[in-house]
């Protein structure tokens, strides 16, 4: 293929929006259009208030929007025009049917593939940007070939998984550790890999553009997320042992991290990992292992999720246990609701499980997060797990608490001091930098006594808090 001049991306979400904005910024001669069925999302991408909060994103979008970066709901037209079509739609955990609760739901992907096939009158490179089960390219290839009415049209499928993390997406896209491109080991497959590599070569050094076969690329993405999550569950499991023995998990993590074979990153003990991907991708891996008869391997990876659930549960028990075994009627301030700092994303945030645990014990919650709005928090607390990715819920999905119950027990504040005033305890759920700079003397003075701090991220200065008078509990730290 000659140098690509038109790129279309299906799916204007956390991945499609930022990745395409970066390609547009770095490749001014390529016209990049991001399409989505969700009209309000596209309107937001075309406005001054983008649909996602991501540091540095607005500047990148502003530099190219209307020049070589466009957002549209006219999916069919822009796909038909493109040389390269990225598919960056959601691939959530299946909610019903075979593999429910584990397998990836490829309905959105298949819908996109059928649409691509039906509108294509020229050959195209189709890029799997979504995280998908290994061998998806084979299935998608069949859908594309058998639904395209033009026999001359060829589709070359590539796997190009995305490794950006939310909150640092622009940094990660500007300077990626690697770009992975998997393709068929045929002449046309190699040409397609070269065409996509030529796009990234505008700013990514050649040695960081890795080529692999399709199945290796697909599996690398699932495995990368599983191994990152496994590190967190490993350190979180050790945090429980630290509490039982008097060791300090931060000292242990530091000692481990200085071993160059282990490395220092991703060893922060926490109330649990969240986000839309770690759990779903591990469940997907577990399902694939089970499907090919590798039960022991499936069990190994499943334990990463079990430890994560254990950690969230342990945190709730720590709060209730230390507050004399009852939080009934007590106000508890929840600082942070997003699944990590520098994002407004609340998908699978551990804060939801912790809030549910405390509400079940009849606590009154007062929640503050700098980037998450009240309506989002109320929706998250009153909807069944995974509904955020499934507008149409199957019958029988469990609602943990009714909206009435949430209205009665939860309030959301736009000021951290108001959230804490009159509370018996504050729980840090997200590692926002601004929490470290709060005036804790003022907060202590406004709280009921004894005043408890439960630091679910180990970000506060515990010695200083104790000197003010707080009773401090932190994960994996001596009392
Ligand atoms: P998202 O839910 O934010 O965005 C997906 C978008 O696709 C939605 O706006 C939806 O309306 C749109 N869509 C679905 N079907 C469509 C169709 N047929 N036609 C047009 N639009 C359609 O999801 P996301 O967080 O951007 O994740 C997308 C994929 O990337 C997932 O597979 C995820 O696992 C993977 N991923 C996510 C991240 C992350 O940080 N969020 C990082 C790496 C990989
Ligand atoms: C993660 C991966 O880091 C990305 O490489 C991947 O592309 C992405 O998933 C995906 O496929 O969606 P993300 O979920 O955005 O990115 O954020 P992370 O920084 O990985 O954090 C995930 C969760 O782990 C957060 O809740 C975070 O607070 C928690 N975490 C992270 C810890 O508890 N401890 C740590 O040491 C690191």
Coordinates of C-alpha atoms and ligand atoms in Angstrom, one line a residue:
X1 CA 0.0 0.0 0.0
X2 CA 1.2 3.6 -0.7
X3 CA 1.6 5.8 2.3
X4 CA -1.7 6.0 4.2
X5 CA -3.5 9.3 3.8
X6 CA -6.8 8.7 5.6
X7 CA -7.3 7.1 8.9
X8 CA -10.7 6.4 10.5
X9 CA -11.1 5.2 14.1
X10 CA -14.3 3.5 15.2
X11 CA -14.8 4.3 18.9
X12 CA -14.2 7.8 20.4
X13 CA -13.5 6.6 24.0
X14 CA -10.5 6.8 26.4
X15 CA -8.4 5.0 23.8
X16 CA -9.8 6.1 20.4
X17 CA -9.8 9.8 21.2
X18 CA -6.3 10.3 22.7
X19 CA -4.5 7.9 20.3
X20 CA -6.0 9.4 17.2
X21 CA -5.3 12.9 18.5
X22 CA -1.7 12.0 18.9
X23 CA -1.5 10.5 15.4
X24 CA -3.1 13.6 14.0
X25 CA -0.6 15.8 15.9
X26 CA 2.5 13.9 14.7
X27 CA 1.3 13.2 11.1
X28 CA 0.0 16.5 9.7
X29 CA -0.4 15.0 6.2
X30 CA -2.8 12.3 7.4
X31 CA -6.5 13.1 7.8
X32 CA -7.7 11.4 10.9
X33 CA -11.4 11.0 11.7
X34 CA -12.8 9.5 14.9
X35 CA -16.3 8.2 14.6
X36 CA -18.8 6.9 17.2
X37 CA -22.4 6.0 17.4
X38 CA -22.7 8.0 20.6
X39 CA -23.7 11.5 19.5
X40 CA -23.2 13.3 22.8
X41 CA -19.7 11.9 23.0
X42 CA -18.9 13.2 19.6
X43 CA -20.4 16.6 20.4
X44 CA -18.2 16.7 23.5
X45 CA -15.1 16.0 21.4
X46 CA -16.1 18.9 19.1
X47 CA -16.6 21.2 22.1
X48 CA -14.5 23.0 24.7
X49 CA -15.3 20.3 27.3
X50 CA -13.9 17.0 26.1
X51 CA -15.8 13.9 27.2
X52 CA -12.8 12.6 29.2
X53 CA -10.4 14.3 31.6
X54 CA -6.8 13.6 30.7
X55 CA -3.9 16.0 31.4
X56 CA -2.6 17.6 28.2
X57 CA -5.3 16.1 26.0
X58 CA -7.1 19.3 25.3
X59 CA -4.0 21.0 24.0
X60 CA -3.3 18.2 21.6
X61 CA -6.9 18.1 20.3
X62 CA -7.0 21.9 20.0
X63 CA -3.8 21.9 17.9
X64 CA -5.3 19.6 15.2
X65 CA -9.1 19.7 15.5
X66 CA -10.6 21.1 12.3
X67 CA -7.3 20.8 10.5
X68 CA -6.5 17.1 10.2
X69 CA -8.5 15.7 13.2
X70 CA -12.2 15.3 13.0
X71 CA -14.9 13.8 15.2
X72 CA -18.1 12.6 13.5
X73 CA -21.1 10.3 13.9
X74 CA -21.1 9.5 10.2
X75 CA -19.4 6.2 10.7
X76 CA -20.2 4.6 7.3
X77 CA -19.0 7.6 5.3
X78 CA -15.6 8.0 7.0
X79 CA -14.9 4.2 7.2
X80 CA -15.6 4.0 3.4
X81 CA -13.1 6.8 2.7
X82 CA -10.2 5.4 4.9
X83 CA -7.1 3.4 4.0
X84 CA -6.6 2.3 7.6
X85 CA -9.5 1.7 10.0
X86 CA -8.7 1.4 13.7
X87 CA -11.3 -0.4 15.8
X88 CA -11.3 0.9 19.3
X89 CA -14.7 -0.1 20.6
X90 CA -15.4 -1.4 24.1
X91 CA -14.8 -5.1 24.7
X92 CA -16.5 -5.6 28.1
X93 CA -17.0 -8.8 30.1
X94 CA -19.9 -10.8 28.8
X95 CA -23.0 -10.5 31.0
X96 CA -25.0 -13.4 29.8
X97 CA -24.9 -16.6 27.8
X98 CA -21.8 -18.8 27.2
X99 CA -18.8 -17.5 29.1
X100 CA -20.9 -15.0 31.1
X101 CA -18.9 -13.2 33.8
X102 CA -15.5 -14.0 32.1
X103 CA -15.4 -14.0 28.3
X104 CA -15.0 -10.8 26.4
X105 CA -18.2 -9.6 24.7
X106 CA -17.2 -9.0 21.1
X107 CA -20.7 -7.8 20.0
X108 CA -19.5 -4.2 19.6
X109 CA -16.4 -5.4 17.6
X110 CA -18.5 -7.6 15.4
X111 CA -21.0 -4.9 14.8
X112 CA -18.2 -2.6 13.7
X113 CA -16.7 -5.3 11.4
X114 CA -20.1 -5.9 9.7
X115 CA -20.4 -2.2 9.1
X116 CA -16.9 -2.0 7.7
X117 CA -17.6 -4.9 5.4
X118 CA -20.9 -3.4 4.1
X119 CA -19.5 0.1 3.2
X120 CA -16.1 -0.8 1.9
X121 CA -15.5 -0.3 -1.8
X122 CA -11.7 -0.2 -1.5
X123 CA -9.1 -2.4 0.2
X124 CA -8.3 -1.5 3.8
X125 CA -6.0 -2.3 6.7
X126 CA -8.2 -3.1 9.7
X127 CA -6.4 -2.5 13.0
X128 CA -7.5 -4.1 16.3
X129 CA -6.9 -1.4 18.8
X130 CA -9.4 -2.8 21.3
X131 CA -8.1 -5.4 23.7
X132 CA -9.4 -8.7 22.4
X133 CA -9.0 -12.5 23.0
X134 CA -6.2 -14.2 21.2
X135 CA -7.4 -15.4 17.7
X136 CA -10.0 -12.6 17.3
X137 CA -8.4 -11.5 14.1
X138 CA -9.3 -14.9 12.6
X139 CA -13.0 -14.5 13.5
X140 CA -13.1 -10.9 12.4
X141 CA -11.4 -11.8 9.1
X142 CA -14.3 -14.2 8.4
X143 CA -16.9 -11.6 9.2
X144 CA -15.2 -9.0 7.0
X145 CA -14.7 -11.3 4.0
X146 CA -18.1 -12.9 4.0
X147 CA -20.1 -9.7 4.4
X148 CA -18.4 -7.5 1.8
X149 CA -20.3 -7.4 -1.4
X150 CA -17.2 -6.5 -3.5
X151 CA -15.0 -9.5 -4.2
X152 CA -12.0 -7.3 -5.1
X153 CA -11.9 -5.6 -1.8
X154 CA -9.1 -7.0 0.5
X155 CA -8.9 -6.6 4.2
X156 CA -5.6 -7.0 6.0
X157 CA -6.1 -7.3 9.7
X158 CA -3.4 -6.1 12.2
X159 CA -3.2 -6.3 15.9
X160 CA -1.9 -3.1 17.4
X161 CA -2.9 -3.2 21.1
X162 CA -2.8 0.0 23.2
X163 CA -0.7 0.2 26.3
X164 CA -1.5 3.8 27.5
X165 CA -2.7 4.2 31.1
X166 CA -5.3 6.8 32.0
X167 CA -4.1 9.9 33.7
X168 CA -0.8 9.7 31.7
X169 CA -2.2 8.9 28.3
X170 CA -0.5 11.9 26.5
X171 CA 2.9 11.1 28.1
X172 CA 2.5 7.4 27.2
X173 CA 1.5 8.1 23.6
X174 CA 4.2 10.7 23.1
X175 CA 6.9 8.5 24.4
X176 CA 5.7 4.9 24.4
X177 CA 7.9 2.0 25.8
X178 CA 6.9 0.2 22.6
X179 CA 4.4 0.0 19.8
X180 CA 3.4 -3.5 19.0
X181 CA 2.2 -4.5 15.6
X182 CA 1.1 -8.0 14.8
X183 CA 0.3 -9.1 11.3
X184 CA 0.1 -12.2 9.1
X185 CA 3.4 -13.6 7.9
X186 CA 2.5 -13.2 4.2
X187 CA 3.6 -10.6 1.7
X188 CA 0.4 -8.6 2.1
X189 CA 0.6 -9.0 5.8
X190 CA 4.1 -7.7 6.0
X191 CA 3.2 -4.7 3.7
X192 CA 0.3 -3.8 6.0
X193 CA 2.6 -4.0 9.1
X194 CA 5.0 -1.7 7.2
X195 CA 2.3 0.8 6.3
X196 CA 1.1 1.1 10.0
X197 CA 4.7 1.2 11.2
X198 CA 5.3 4.2 8.9
X199 CA 2.6 6.1 10.7
X200 CA 4.2 5.5 14.1
X201 CA 7.6 6.1 12.7
X202 CA 6.7 9.9 12.5
X203 CA 7.7 10.0 16.2
X204 CA 8.5 6.6 17.7
X205 CA 12.1 5.4 17.3
X206 CA 12.4 2.3 15.0
X207 CA 13.7 0.1 17.7
X208 CA 10.6 0.7 19.8
X209 CA 8.2 -0.5 17.0
X210 CA 8.0 -4.2 17.6
X211 CA 6.6 -6.6 15.0
X212 CA 5.1 -9.9 15.9
X213 CA 2.7 -12.5 14.5
X214 CA -1.0 -11.7 15.1
X215 CA -1.6 -14.2 17.9
X216 CA 1.5 -13.1 19.8
X217 CA 0.4 -9.4 19.6
X218 CA -3.1 -10.2 20.8
X219 CA -1.9 -12.4 23.7
X220 CA 0.9 -9.9 24.7
X221 CA -1.7 -7.3 25.5
X222 CA -3.8 -9.5 27.8
X223 CA -0.7 -10.8 29.4
X224 CA 0.8 -7.3 30.0
X225 CA -2.3 -6.3 31.9
X226 CA -2.4 -9.6 33.8
X227 CA 1.2 -9.2 34.9
X228 CA 0.8 -5.6 35.9
X229 CA -2.3 -6.5 38.0
X230 CA -0.4 -9.5 39.4
X231 CA 2.3 -7.2 40.8
X232 CA -0.3 -5.1 42.6
X233 CA -2.0 -8.2 44.0
X234 CA 1.4 -9.5 45.1
X235 CA 2.3 -6.4 47.0
X236 CA -1.2 -6.1 48.4
X237 CA -1.1 -9.7 49.7
X238 CA 2.2 -8.8 51.4
X239 CA 0.5 -5.7 52.9
X240 CA -1.7 -8.0 54.9
X241 CA 1.3 -10.0 56.1
X242 CA 3.0 -6.7 57.1
X243 CA 0.1 -5.7 59.3
X244 CA 0.3 -9.1 61.0
X245 CA 4.0 -8.9 61.6
X246 CA 5.0 -5.3 62.1
X247 CA 6.8 -5.0 58.8
X248 CA 6.2 -1.9 56.6
X249 CA 5.0 -2.6 53.1
X250 CA 6.6 0.6 51.7
X251 CA 9.9 -0.4 53.1
X252 CA 9.5 -3.9 51.8
X253 CA 8.5 -2.6 48.3
X254 CA 11.4 -0.2 48.3
X255 CA 13.8 -3.1 49.1
X256 CA 12.3 -5.3 46.4
X257 CA 12.2 -2.5 43.8
X258 CA 15.9 -1.7 44.1
X259 CA 16.6 -5.2 42.7
X260 CA 17.0 -4.3 39.0
X261 CA 15.4 -7.6 38.1
X262 CA 12.2 -6.6 39.9
X263 CA 12.2 -2.8 39.4
X264 CA 10.4 -0.2 41.4
X265 CA 7.2 0.5 39.5
X266 CA 3.8 -0.9 40.3
X267 CA 4.6 -1.9 43.8
X268 CA 2.4 0.6 45.6
X269 CA 0.1 -1.2 48.0
X270 CA -3.4 0.0 47.7
X271 CA -7.1 -0.6 48.5
X272 CA -7.1 -2.6 45.2
X273 CA -6.7 -2.0 41.6
X274 CA -9.6 -0.6 39.6
X275 CA -10.2 0.6 36.0
X276 CA -12.1 -0.8 33.1
X277 CA -9.4 -3.2 32.0
X278 CA -7.4 -5.2 34.6
X279 CA -10.2 -7.3 35.9
X280 CA -12.0 -7.8 32.5
X281 CA -8.7 -8.7 30.8
X282 CA -7.7 -11.2 33.5
X283 CA -11.2 -12.7 33.4
X284 CA -10.8 -13.0 29.7
X285 CA -7.4 -14.7 30.0
X286 CA -8.9 -17.1 32.6
X287 CA -11.7 -17.9 30.2
X288 CA -9.3 -18.6 27.3
X289 CA -7.2 -20.8 29.5
X290 CA -10.2 -22.8 30.7
X291 CA -11.4 -23.1 27.1
X292 CA -8.2 -24.8 26.0
X293 CA -8.2 -27.0 29.1
X294 CA -5.5 -25.2 31.1
X295 CA -7.4 -25.2 34.5
X296 CA -4.2 -24.7 36.6
X297 CA -3.1 -21.7 34.6
X298 CA -6.7 -20.3 34.7
X299 CA -6.7 -20.7 38.5
X300 CA -3.3 -19.0 38.9
X301 CA -4.5 -15.8 37.1
X302 CA -7.9 -15.9 38.8
X303 CA -6.2 -15.7 42.1
X304 CA -5.0 -12.2 41.1
X305 CA -8.6 -11.0 41.1
X306 CA -9.4 -12.9 44.3
X307 CA -6.6 -11.1 46.2
X308 CA -7.9 -7.8 44.8
X309 CA -11.4 -8.5 46.1
X310 CA -9.8 -9.6 49.4
X311 CA -7.9 -6.4 49.7
X312 CA -11.1 -4.2 49.2
X313 CA -12.9 -6.4 51.7
X314 CA -10.1 -6.2 54.2
X315 CA -10.1 -2.4 54.0
X316 CA -13.8 -2.3 54.8
X317 CA -13.2 -4.6 57.8
X318 CA -10.3 -2.5 58.9
X319 CA -12.6 0.6 59.0
X320 CA -15.5 -1.1 60.8
X321 CA -13.3 -3.1 63.1
X322 CA -11.2 -0.1 64.3
X323 CA -14.3 2.0 64.8
X324 CA -15.5 -0.2 67.6
X325 CA -17.3 -2.6 65.2
X326 CA -20.0 -0.2 64.2
X327 CA -20.2 2.6 61.7
X328 CA -24.0 2.7 62.0
X329 CA -25.2 6.3 61.6
X330 CA -21.6 7.6 61.6
X331 CA -20.5 10.1 58.9
X332 CA -17.4 8.9 57.0
X333 CA -15.7 11.1 54.5
X334 CA -14.5 9.4 51.3
X335 CA -11.7 11.3 49.7
X336 CA -11.4 10.3 46.0
X337 CA -13.7 8.2 43.9
X338 CA -11.9 7.8 40.6
X339 CA -10.0 4.6 40.1
X340 CA -6.7 6.5 40.1
X341 CA -5.5 10.1 40.2
X342 CA -5.6 12.4 37.1
X343 CA -8.7 10.8 35.6
X344 CA -12.4 11.2 36.2
X345 CA -13.0 7.6 35.2
X346 CA -14.8 5.5 37.8
X347 CA -15.1 2.2 36.0
X348 CA -14.4 -0.6 38.5
X349 CA -13.0 1.9 41.0
X350 CA -12.3 0.2 44.4
X351 CA -14.2 3.1 45.9
X352 CA -17.5 1.6 44.8
X353 CA -16.9 -1.7 46.6
X354 CA -15.6 0.1 49.7
X355 CA -18.7 2.5 49.8
X356 CA -21.0 -0.5 49.3
X357 CA -19.3 -2.3 52.2
X358 CA -19.7 0.8 54.5
X359 CA -23.3 1.5 53.4
X360 CA -24.2 -2.2 54.2
X361 CA -23.1 -1.4 57.7
X362 CA -25.4 1.7 57.7
X363 CA -22.6 4.4 57.5
X364 CA -23.4 7.9 56.2
X365 CA -20.9 8.7 53.4
X366 CA -19.8 12.1 52.3
X367 CA -17.8 11.9 49.1
X368 CA -15.3 14.3 47.5
X369 CA -13.4 13.8 44.2
X370 CA -11.9 16.7 42.2
X371 CA -13.0 15.2 38.8
X372 CA -16.0 13.0 39.5
X373 CA -19.4 14.7 39.5
X374 CA -22.3 13.9 41.9
X375 CA -24.6 12.3 39.3
X376 CA -21.8 9.9 38.2
X377 CA -21.2 8.8 41.9
X378 CA -24.9 8.3 42.5
X379 CA -25.2 6.3 39.2
X380 CA -22.1 4.2 40.1
X381 CA -23.3 3.4 43.6
X382 CA -26.8 2.4 42.5
X383 CA -26.1 0.4 39.4
X384 CA -25.2 -3.3 39.2
X385 CA -21.6 -4.1 38.4
X386 CA -20.6 -3.7 34.7
X387 CA -23.7 -1.7 33.8
X388 CA -21.6 1.2 32.7
X389 CA -20.5 -0.9 29.7
X390 CA -23.9 -2.5 29.1
X391 CA -26.7 0.0 28.5
X392 CA -29.1 -3.0 28.1
X393 CA -28.9 -5.1 31.2
X394 CA -30.0 -8.7 31.0
X395 CA -32.9 -9.6 33.3
X396 CA -32.0 -10.5 36.8
X397 CA -28.9 -8.3 37.2
X398 CA -28.5 -7.5 40.9
X399 CA -28.8 -4.0 42.1
X400 CA -26.8 -3.7 45.3
X401 CA -28.6 -0.7 46.7
X402 CA -31.7 1.2 45.4
X403 CA -31.3 4.8 44.4
X404 CA -33.5 5.7 47.4
X405 CA -31.0 4.0 49.7
X406 CA -28.1 5.8 48.1
X407 CA -29.9 9.2 48.3
X408 CA -30.5 8.5 52.0
X409 CA -27.0 7.5 52.9
X410 CA -24.7 9.3 50.5
X411 CA -23.9 13.0 49.9
X412 CA -21.4 14.4 47.5
X413 CA -19.4 17.5 48.3
X414 CA -17.4 19.8 46.0
X415 CA -15.1 20.8 48.9
X416 CA -12.9 18.3 50.8
X417 CA -13.2 20.3 54.0
X418 CA -17.0 20.2 53.9
X419 CA -16.9 16.5 53.1
X420 CA -14.8 15.9 56.3
X421 CA -16.6 18.3 58.7
X422 CA -18.5 16.4 61.4
X423 CA -17.2 13.0 60.2
X424 CA -15.9 10.3 62.4
X425 CA -13.3 9.1 59.9
X426 CA -11.9 9.9 56.5
X427 CA -10.9 7.2 54.0
X428 CA -8.4 8.0 51.1
X429 CA -9.6 6.1 48.1
X430 CA -7.7 7.8 45.3
X431 CA -4.1 9.1 45.4
X432 CA -4.9 12.6 44.2
X433 CA -1.9 14.9 44.9
X434 CA -4.1 17.6 46.4
X435 CA -5.0 15.3 49.3
X436 CA -1.4 15.5 50.5
X437 CA -1.6 19.3 50.7
X438 CA -4.9 19.5 52.8
X439 CA -4.9 21.4 56.0
X440 CA -5.2 18.5 58.4
X441 CA -5.2 20.7 61.5
X442 CA -8.4 22.3 60.2
X443 CA -9.9 19.0 59.3
X444 CA -9.1 17.5 62.7
X445 CA -10.7 20.4 64.4
X446 CA -13.9 19.9 62.4
X447 CA -14.3 16.1 63.0
X448 CA -16.0 14.1 65.7
X449 CA -13.5 12.5 68.1
X450 CA -11.8 10.1 68.1
X451 CA -11.0 11.1 64.5
X452 CA -9.8 8.3 62.3
X453 CA -7.8 8.3 59.1
X454 CA -7.8 5.2 56.8
X455 CA -5.2 5.7 54.1
X456 CA -6.1 3.3 51.3
X457 CA -3.2 4.7 49.2
X458 CA -0.5 5.3 51.7
X459 CA 0.0 8.9 50.5
X460 CA -0.5 10.9 53.7
X461 CA 2.2 11.8 56.3
X462 CA 1.0 9.4 59.0
X463 CA 3.4 10.6 61.7
X464 CA 2.3 14.2 61.3
X465 CA -1.4 13.1 61.3
X466 CA -0.8 11.2 64.6
X467 CA 0.9 14.2 66.1
X468 CA -2.3 16.2 65.3
X469 CA -4.3 13.6 67.2
X470 CA -5.7 11.4 64.5
X471 CA -5.9 7.6 64.9
X472 CA -4.3 6.4 61.6
X473 CA -4.6 3.1 59.9
X474 CA -2.8 2.5 56.6
X475 CA -2.4 -0.6 54.5
X476 CA 0.6 -2.7 55.4
X477 CA 1.9 -0.2 57.9
X478 CA 2.5 -0.7 61.6
X479 CA 0.0 1.1 63.9
Ligands
LIG1 P1 -14.9 3.4 25.8 O1 -16.1 2.7 26.3 O2 -14.4 4.6 26.4 O3 -15.1 3.7 24.2 C1 -15.6 2.8 23.3 C2 -16.4 3.6 22.3 O4 -16.8 2.8 21.2 C3 -17.8 4.1 22.9 O5 -17.8 5.5 22.9 C4 -18.9 3.4 22.1 O6 -20.0 4.3 21.9 C5 -18.1 3.2 20.8 N1 -18.7 2.1 20.0 C6 -19.0 0.8 20.4 N2 -19.5 0.1 19.3 C7 -19.4 1.0 18.2 C8 -19.8 0.8 16.9 N3 -20.2 -0.3 16.4 N4 -19.6 1.9 16.0 C9 -19.2 3.1 16.5 N5 -18.8 3.3 17.8 C10 -19.0 2.2 18.7 O7 -13.7 2.3 25.8 P2 -12.1 2.5 26.0 O8 -11.8 2.7 27.4 O9 -11.7 3.6 25.0 O10 -11.6 1.1 25.5 C11 -11.7 0.7 24.2 C12 -10.8 -0.6 24.1 O11 -9.5 -0.3 24.3 C13 -11.2 -1.7 25.0 O12 -11.0 -3.0 24.4 C14 -10.2 -1.6 26.1 O13 -10.0 -2.8 26.8 C15 -9.0 -1.1 25.4 N6 -8.0 -0.3 26.2 C16 -8.5 0.6 27.0 C17 -7.5 1.4 27.7 C18 -8.0 2.5 28.7 O14 -7.1 3.1 29.3 N7 -9.3 2.8 28.8 C19 -6.2 1.2 27.5 C20 -5.8 0.3 26.6 C21 -6.7 -0.5 25.9
LIG2 C1 -3.6 -0.1 32.7 C2 -2.2 -0.4 32.2 O1 -1.3 0.3 33.0 C3 -2.1 0.1 30.8 O2 -0.8 -0.2 30.3 C4 -3.2 -0.5 29.9 O3 -3.1 0.0 28.6 C5 -4.5 -0.2 30.5 O4 -4.6 -0.7 31.8 C6 -5.7 -0.9 29.7 O5 -5.5 -1.8 29.0 O6 -6.7 -0.4 30.0 P1 -4.9 2.0 33.7 O7 -5.9 1.0 34.2 O8 -5.4 3.2 33.0 O9 -3.8 1.3 32.8 O10 -4.1 2.5 35.0 P2 -2.9 1.9 35.9 O11 -1.9 3.0 36.2 O12 -2.4 0.6 35.3 O13 -3.7 1.6 37.2 C7 -4.7 0.6 37.3 C8 -5.1 0.4 38.8 O14 -4.0 -0.1 39.6 C9 -5.5 1.8 39.5 O15 -6.6 1.6 40.3 C10 -4.2 2.1 40.3 O16 -4.5 3.0 41.4 C11 -3.8 0.7 40.7 N1 -2.4 0.6 41.1 C12 -1.4 0.9 40.2 C13 -2.0 0.2 42.4 O17 -2.9 0.0 43.2 N2 -0.7 0.1 42.7 C14 0.3 0.4 41.8 O18 1.5 0.3 42.2 C15 -0.1 0.8 40.5

